[in-house]
């Protein structure tokens, strides 16, 4: 009897998990007071004003010049940050995979320590790193570069470590039997296996780095985000749009680039030898190297930022002062020994958690509603064996919406949304959802594009209509992958909640910003601690759910 | 494949080595330059007209260079706290602060000095605005009303309004409808009230008057219901140790140069709505410091 129940539970496991997730999402919505007027009356006028200026972006020579300059700075920080991230990620990643040693204990220690370092560095959002670096390093470009490099290196390192551990064991054993050292195994055994995967993932992170680099400038380090924030604070929407268009263009270019690279990896063997020589891979690598050189040249010579000055004794003193502040050594009662402040912080932590659940829930719903027509194989009819003008039209519109939604940083979405909605958790959640829906949509559409067409085709020839094809053909196949992307984005959203809090969306972020502005460092320690716990909880649950849903 | 990999790794390695060694070289050369003419950095809190101000500050810096014979450079800041931090670290020699940020900066660098301000800053005021038609006529009526301040670091947009609200017996953390918001800028504050996002708010009087005069705010939707008593606000503050670093008499020279600025000198003066600057001193801001301490902002 008991056995039967467990058996039937096992079979329906996925169903129960989905049900549970939906319930959690619905429960998070109860945190909002739906009775009140959520949208306020005057907001419409404001939104119309904002939208009107889309059609009339400020294209004056001065603004374009500023936009070009800021775009360049954004790219420079992103590239410089990525180079350091790649260095840090590849070293720490290899060490965290433990493949360089045969000694069991040494391996455990190395894996333990480096996995820990990697997960700590990626747990904190780049904007928070930027804040901390500005406070301890000053307004140096390195504050932005390090702030990007540390969490990005953490992510790259972890992905690399996972990929290295997933490499099939037989070829490696063969190499070892032939007498290859651990280093040789790494270069000739492991790396060729993970190379393509890492290349495309790194490029994807590069796209993210450009968006992050925009956000980074919100702490005052120059770049597109800085300009956007300035113009937004002065309510000059025509300028905001000009800068946003540049940002969108930048994201689209990187997106196209990584798309080309992925495609060329798939069809490499068909190309002619000569063509292969000038292949997109090679070209990409040259371009990237060129970008790296010019970026560092710019940082070092044009901005005259010297790395050594960062490590001056003067700076060490400021950093020391900052850290004693964080530890509350010069305070009679640091915030983390204050019971009332703990209560506030825990309340805010709870709010933040609700906001993240709400955000991913909304993003998921919108994605599921749009993802099918957004898949290229649906639009051109390979999936359903029928193609029409309308399919192409909806494909185009949705894809543009995806690009637009993810090119605009959460912070800017939030700044616009507060004009329309009553303040509270909902605007923050919506801003996060708006940004993530574009990313989630893109990732999920790619899953559909890469899936096996045959079962759906079969349904189609058997006379199934579109809804049936979707329900019985597409969804069952793509759902596990979707779920894993959804959880992955949830983790990211959790890290980002602190950022939207900066503009008054509630949660930990707002309090964090206030404490930063008032230089109440021991409060920051406590808030960061709560934030880290949230991030680790998110990581843990998403891992658990992903395993359970498999 | 393997070759590429090695290529990439070696390029990366070379690049990073080159980058590091270049870093050393460049510090040497900039150090040499520094001896000749150390850069004198000025900063400005991002308070109003930030985009325009930041764009025209370079020419203000040029005028200051001319008047003082220093190598003046403007460092843009987008965040109040970042500017205060930079000032504390000695990266900014002269800064345009608000009342509160100035007090914060001077409490971090006790030897720094407020030297000049605009005539209006001697008797600066904040206005409290509300959506037209709401039955709010005094600060005490703000109970259970949704409310937005400006930036949390602003004197006229946060500190003094908060102080006067508390004087009238309300606790901003618990008596409003929900928690008070921090809009980030004065311009955003009146737009948020105009759009209906918040029922009431407080901002800098000169930003408000400018918005009304230029038609940036819809006066059919927003109106003023209370104007605060006057207090000291914005000021130019010089950092410590200028005379040692830039030569004897630098501080006085800078002060003189600022006091001699007139309306037509730079667009910055128009953007700051200042005809000229007048002398000020640290003692003028004791009241603000007390308020900040009382509110727990400075510990």
Tab-separated table of C-alpha atoms in Angstrom, chain A residues 25-286:
chain	number	residue	atom	x	y	z
A	25	UNK	CA	3.832	32.031	-6.592
A	26	UNK	CA	0.149	32.617	-5.802
A	27	UNK	CA	0.970	32.860	-2.123
A	28	UNK	CA	3.586	35.519	-2.811
A	29	UNK	CA	0.924	37.617	-4.510
A	30	UNK	CA	-1.069	37.766	-1.280
A	31	UNK	CA	1.615	40.091	0.070
A	32	UNK	CA	0.185	42.842	-2.111
A	33	UNK	CA	-2.828	44.782	-1.044
A	34	UNK	CA	-4.990	44.357	-4.147
A	35	UNK	CA	-7.910	46.404	-2.826
A	36	UNK	CA	-6.187	49.706	-3.222
A	37	UNK	CA	-5.826	51.424	-6.534
A	38	UNK	CA	-2.592	49.939	-7.700
A	39	UNK	CA	-2.276	52.197	-10.687
A	40	UNK	CA	-2.558	55.846	-9.920
A	41	UNK	CA	-4.486	58.263	-12.067
A	42	UNK	CA	-1.756	60.713	-13.008
A	43	UNK	CA	0.654	57.976	-14.006
A	44	UNK	CA	-0.904	57.572	-17.431
A	45	UNK	CA	-0.008	61.121	-18.420
A	46	UNK	CA	3.522	60.546	-17.308
A	47	UNK	CA	3.804	57.300	-19.234
A	48	UNK	CA	2.426	58.950	-22.361
A	49	UNK	CA	5.010	61.684	-21.940
A	50	UNK	CA	7.739	59.067	-21.590
A	51	UNK	CA	6.512	57.061	-24.572
A	52	UNK	CA	6.144	60.162	-26.730
A	53	UNK	CA	9.793	60.879	-26.325
A	54	UNK	CA	10.613	57.445	-27.827
A	55	UNK	CA	9.636	58.978	-31.131
A	56	UNK	CA	11.654	62.103	-30.485
A	57	UNK	CA	14.902	60.991	-28.914
A	58	UNK	CA	17.362	63.788	-28.464
A	59	UNK	CA	19.673	63.431	-31.458
A	60	UNK	CA	21.569	66.668	-31.038
A	61	UNK	CA	25.260	66.516	-31.785
A	62	UNK	CA	26.207	67.049	-28.158
A	63	UNK	CA	24.069	64.209	-26.857
A	64	UNK	CA	25.199	61.794	-29.557
A	65	UNK	CA	28.774	62.616	-28.721
A	66	UNK	CA	28.168	61.975	-25.032
A	67	UNK	CA	26.319	58.772	-25.885
A	68	UNK	CA	29.183	57.479	-28.039
A	69	UNK	CA	31.717	58.285	-25.391
A	70	UNK	CA	29.667	56.640	-22.654
A	71	UNK	CA	29.038	53.608	-24.831
A	72	UNK	CA	32.755	53.235	-25.258
A	73	UNK	CA	33.371	53.508	-21.515
A	74	UNK	CA	30.657	50.931	-20.892
A	75	UNK	CA	32.353	48.545	-23.324
A	76	UNK	CA	35.782	49.241	-21.865
A	77	UNK	CA	34.692	48.391	-18.334
A	78	UNK	CA	32.853	45.316	-19.532
A	79	UNK	CA	35.827	44.031	-21.523
A	80	UNK	CA	38.387	44.859	-18.858
A	81	UNK	CA	36.172	43.260	-16.227
A	82	UNK	CA	35.687	40.177	-18.388
A	83	UNK	CA	39.425	39.693	-18.939
A	84	UNK	CA	40.068	39.661	-15.221
A	85	UNK	CA	36.987	37.479	-14.723
A	86	UNK	CA	38.329	34.973	-17.262
A	87	UNK	CA	41.714	34.904	-15.562
A	88	UNK	CA	40.253	34.497	-12.102
A	89	UNK	CA	37.513	32.128	-13.259
A	90	UNK	CA	39.816	29.798	-15.161
A	91	UNK	CA	42.363	29.537	-12.367
A	92	UNK	CA	39.856	29.154	-9.552
A	93	UNK	CA	37.625	26.957	-11.730
A	94	UNK	CA	40.379	24.464	-12.486
A	95	UNK	CA	41.388	24.375	-8.831
A	96	UNK	CA	37.769	23.978	-7.771
A	97	UNK	CA	37.353	20.989	-10.065
A	98	UNK	CA	40.235	19.248	-8.281
A	99	UNK	CA	41.598	17.633	-11.448
A	100	UNK	CA	45.150	18.808	-10.907
A	101	UNK	CA	45.908	16.511	-8.042
A	102	UNK	CA	45.698	12.793	-7.435
A	103	UNK	CA	45.999	13.062	-3.705
A	104	UNK	CA	42.546	12.542	-2.218
A	105	UNK	CA	42.876	14.819	0.766
A	106	UNK	CA	44.518	17.584	-1.226
A	107	UNK	CA	41.760	17.274	-3.782
A	108	UNK	CA	39.035	17.602	-1.161
A	109	UNK	CA	40.704	20.622	0.376
A	110	UNK	CA	41.241	22.332	-2.962
A	111	UNK	CA	37.690	21.622	-4.133
A	112	UNK	CA	36.218	22.737	-0.823
A	113	UNK	CA	38.161	25.952	-0.541
A	114	UNK	CA	37.830	27.077	-4.134
A	115	UNK	CA	34.169	26.131	-4.486
A	116	UNK	CA	33.589	28.193	-1.355
A	117	UNK	CA	35.495	31.175	-2.692
A	118	UNK	CA	33.716	30.966	-6.030
A	119	UNK	CA	30.278	30.788	-4.474
A	120	UNK	CA	31.006	33.654	-2.103
A	121	UNK	CA	32.282	35.898	-4.861
A	122	UNK	CA	29.341	35.274	-7.118
A	123	UNK	CA	26.771	35.533	-4.344
A	124	UNK	CA	27.110	39.302	-4.100
A	125	UNK	CA	25.686	41.392	-6.902
A	126	UNK	CA	28.168	43.423	-8.935
A	127	UNK	CA	26.553	46.690	-7.929
A	128	UNK	CA	27.088	45.861	-4.272
A	129	UNK	CA	30.705	45.006	-5.015
A	130	UNK	CA	30.981	48.327	-6.810
A	131	UNK	CA	29.637	50.157	-3.779
A	132	UNK	CA	32.072	48.412	-1.515
A	133	UNK	CA	34.990	49.103	-3.841
A	134	UNK	CA	34.099	52.742	-4.254
A	135	UNK	CA	33.953	53.040	-0.490
A	136	UNK	CA	37.325	51.382	-0.044
A	137	UNK	CA	39.145	52.216	-3.326
A	138	UNK	CA	37.564	55.526	-4.296
A	139	UNK	CA	36.124	56.455	-7.671
A	140	UNK	CA	38.730	54.644	-9.716
A	141	UNK	CA	37.854	52.739	-12.900
A	142	UNK	CA	39.241	49.698	-11.118
A	143	UNK	CA	36.331	49.845	-8.716
A	144	UNK	CA	34.055	49.114	-11.688
A	145	UNK	CA	36.413	46.627	-13.282
A	146	UNK	CA	36.935	44.600	-10.123
A	147	UNK	CA	33.283	44.822	-9.233
A	148	UNK	CA	32.506	43.144	-12.557
A	149	UNK	CA	35.410	40.728	-12.525
A	150	UNK	CA	34.759	39.238	-9.107
A	151	UNK	CA	31.169	37.976	-9.437
A	152	UNK	CA	31.603	37.162	-13.134
A	153	UNK	CA	34.785	35.253	-12.440
A	154	UNK	CA	32.887	33.431	-9.723
A	155	UNK	CA	30.214	32.327	-12.172
A	156	UNK	CA	32.634	31.424	-14.967
A	157	UNK	CA	34.772	29.502	-12.496
A	158	UNK	CA	31.866	27.508	-11.224
A	159	UNK	CA	30.612	26.664	-14.708
A	160	UNK	CA	34.131	25.647	-15.702
A	161	UNK	CA	34.530	23.476	-12.620
A	162	UNK	CA	31.192	21.767	-13.309
A	163	UNK	CA	32.056	21.251	-16.956
A	164	UNK	CA	35.452	19.790	-16.103
A	165	UNK	CA	33.878	17.378	-13.651
A	166	UNK	CA	31.361	16.290	-16.288
A	167	UNK	CA	34.019	15.375	-18.835
A	168	UNK	CA	33.788	11.646	-19.674
A	169	UNK	CA	36.390	9.704	-17.732
A	170	UNK	CA	37.596	7.229	-20.371
A	171	UNK	CA	39.652	9.562	-22.576
A	172	UNK	CA	41.300	11.029	-19.500
A	173	UNK	CA	42.165	7.583	-18.222
A	174	UNK	CA	43.604	6.729	-21.598
A	175	UNK	CA	45.807	9.801	-21.445
A	176	UNK	CA	46.903	8.978	-17.929
A	177	UNK	CA	47.742	5.412	-18.896
A	178	UNK	CA	49.860	6.799	-21.702
A	179	UNK	CA	51.825	8.649	-19.031
A	180	UNK	CA	50.403	12.144	-19.324
A	181	UNK	CA	50.812	14.419	-16.313
A	182	UNK	CA	47.861	16.155	-14.707
A	183	UNK	CA	48.714	19.341	-16.572
A	184	UNK	CA	48.848	17.518	-19.881
A	185	UNK	CA	45.529	15.916	-19.080
A	186	UNK	CA	44.109	19.361	-18.443
A	187	UNK	CA	45.285	20.800	-21.742
A	188	UNK	CA	44.832	17.779	-24.024
A	189	UNK	CA	42.094	15.898	-22.246
A	190	UNK	CA	39.783	18.209	-20.342
A	191	UNK	CA	39.977	21.537	-22.099
A	192	UNK	CA	39.133	20.390	-25.649
A	193	UNK	CA	35.966	18.843	-24.224
A	194	UNK	CA	34.752	21.958	-22.469
A	195	UNK	CA	36.137	24.522	-24.920
A	196	UNK	CA	33.058	25.112	-27.083
A	197	UNK	CA	30.705	25.159	-24.170
A	198	UNK	CA	32.889	27.606	-22.262
A	199	UNK	CA	33.382	29.834	-25.294
A	200	UNK	CA	29.680	30.265	-25.887
A	201	UNK	CA	28.995	30.671	-22.196
A	202	UNK	CA	31.731	33.280	-21.873
A	203	UNK	CA	30.249	35.248	-24.748
A	204	UNK	CA	26.855	35.070	-23.122
A	205	UNK	CA	28.399	36.414	-19.936
A	206	UNK	CA	30.022	39.127	-22.012
A	207	UNK	CA	26.591	40.258	-23.090
A	208	UNK	CA	25.568	40.284	-19.424
A	209	UNK	CA	28.760	42.142	-18.546
A	210	UNK	CA	27.826	44.949	-20.888
A	211	UNK	CA	24.450	45.281	-19.212
A	212	UNK	CA	26.086	45.113	-15.791
A	213	UNK	CA	28.684	47.626	-16.784
A	214	UNK	CA	25.813	49.978	-17.512
A	215	UNK	CA	24.403	49.433	-14.057
A	216	UNK	CA	27.805	49.802	-12.509
A	217	UNK	CA	27.993	53.388	-13.568
A	218	UNK	CA	25.116	54.092	-11.207
A	219	UNK	CA	27.651	54.388	-8.438
A	220	UNK	CA	29.173	57.226	-10.423
A	221	UNK	CA	31.819	55.592	-12.555
A	222	UNK	CA	30.792	56.983	-15.917
A	223	UNK	CA	29.275	55.134	-18.842
A	224	UNK	CA	25.792	54.804	-20.267
A	225	UNK	CA	24.054	54.039	-16.989
A	226	UNK	CA	25.486	57.161	-15.468
A	227	UNK	CA	24.109	59.282	-18.300
A	228	UNK	CA	20.756	57.530	-18.162
A	229	UNK	CA	20.475	58.154	-14.465
A	230	UNK	CA	21.432	61.797	-14.775
A	231	UNK	CA	18.900	62.450	-17.498
A	232	UNK	CA	16.244	60.495	-15.673
A	233	UNK	CA	16.763	62.460	-12.463
A	234	UNK	CA	16.240	65.664	-14.451
A	235	UNK	CA	13.246	64.100	-16.240
A	236	UNK	CA	14.800	64.546	-19.687
A	237	UNK	CA	13.193	61.534	-21.293
A	238	UNK	CA	14.303	62.386	-24.813
A	239	UNK	CA	17.910	62.004	-23.661
A	240	UNK	CA	17.095	58.859	-21.707
A	241	UNK	CA	15.825	57.233	-24.882
A	242	UNK	CA	18.867	58.230	-26.894
A	243	UNK	CA	21.110	56.557	-24.340
A	244	UNK	CA	18.804	53.556	-24.093
A	245	UNK	CA	18.889	53.095	-27.863
A	246	UNK	CA	22.654	53.006	-27.771
A	247	UNK	CA	22.512	50.441	-24.999
A	248	UNK	CA	20.014	48.318	-26.908
A	249	UNK	CA	22.156	48.495	-30.034
A	250	UNK	CA	25.156	47.348	-28.053
A	251	UNK	CA	23.285	44.412	-26.563
A	252	UNK	CA	21.916	43.425	-29.975
A	253	UNK	CA	25.389	43.440	-31.514
A	254	UNK	CA	26.809	41.174	-28.831
A	255	UNK	CA	23.731	38.997	-29.072
A	256	UNK	CA	24.114	38.589	-32.834
A	257	UNK	CA	27.776	37.867	-32.370
A	258	UNK	CA	27.191	35.096	-29.876
A	259	UNK	CA	24.422	33.722	-32.119
A	260	UNK	CA	26.797	33.559	-35.088
A	261	UNK	CA	29.410	31.878	-32.981
A	262	UNK	CA	26.987	29.232	-31.777
A	263	UNK	CA	25.840	28.483	-35.289
A	264	UNK	CA	29.347	28.239	-36.618
A	265	UNK	CA	30.213	25.775	-33.880
A	266	UNK	CA	27.346	23.577	-34.983
A	267	UNK	CA	28.237	23.589	-38.666
A	268	UNK	CA	31.974	23.724	-38.446
A	269	UNK	CA	32.718	20.525	-40.277
A	270	UNK	CA	30.813	21.398	-43.406
A	271	UNK	CA	32.784	24.541	-44.134
A	272	UNK	CA	35.591	24.676	-46.616
A	273	UNK	CA	39.087	24.613	-45.164
A	274	UNK	CA	39.905	28.094	-46.375
A	275	UNK	CA	36.652	29.463	-45.058
A	276	UNK	CA	37.357	27.817	-41.767
A	277	UNK	CA	40.589	29.704	-41.577
A	278	UNK	CA	38.658	32.935	-41.570
A	279	UNK	CA	35.830	31.416	-39.619
A	280	UNK	CA	33.736	33.380	-37.224
A	281	UNK	CA	35.416	31.666	-34.268
A	282	UNK	CA	38.797	32.856	-35.256
A	283	UNK	CA	37.505	36.280	-36.131
A	284	UNK	CA	35.727	36.482	-32.790
A	285	UNK	CA	38.885	35.629	-30.978
A	286	UNK	CA	40.820	38.296	-32.866
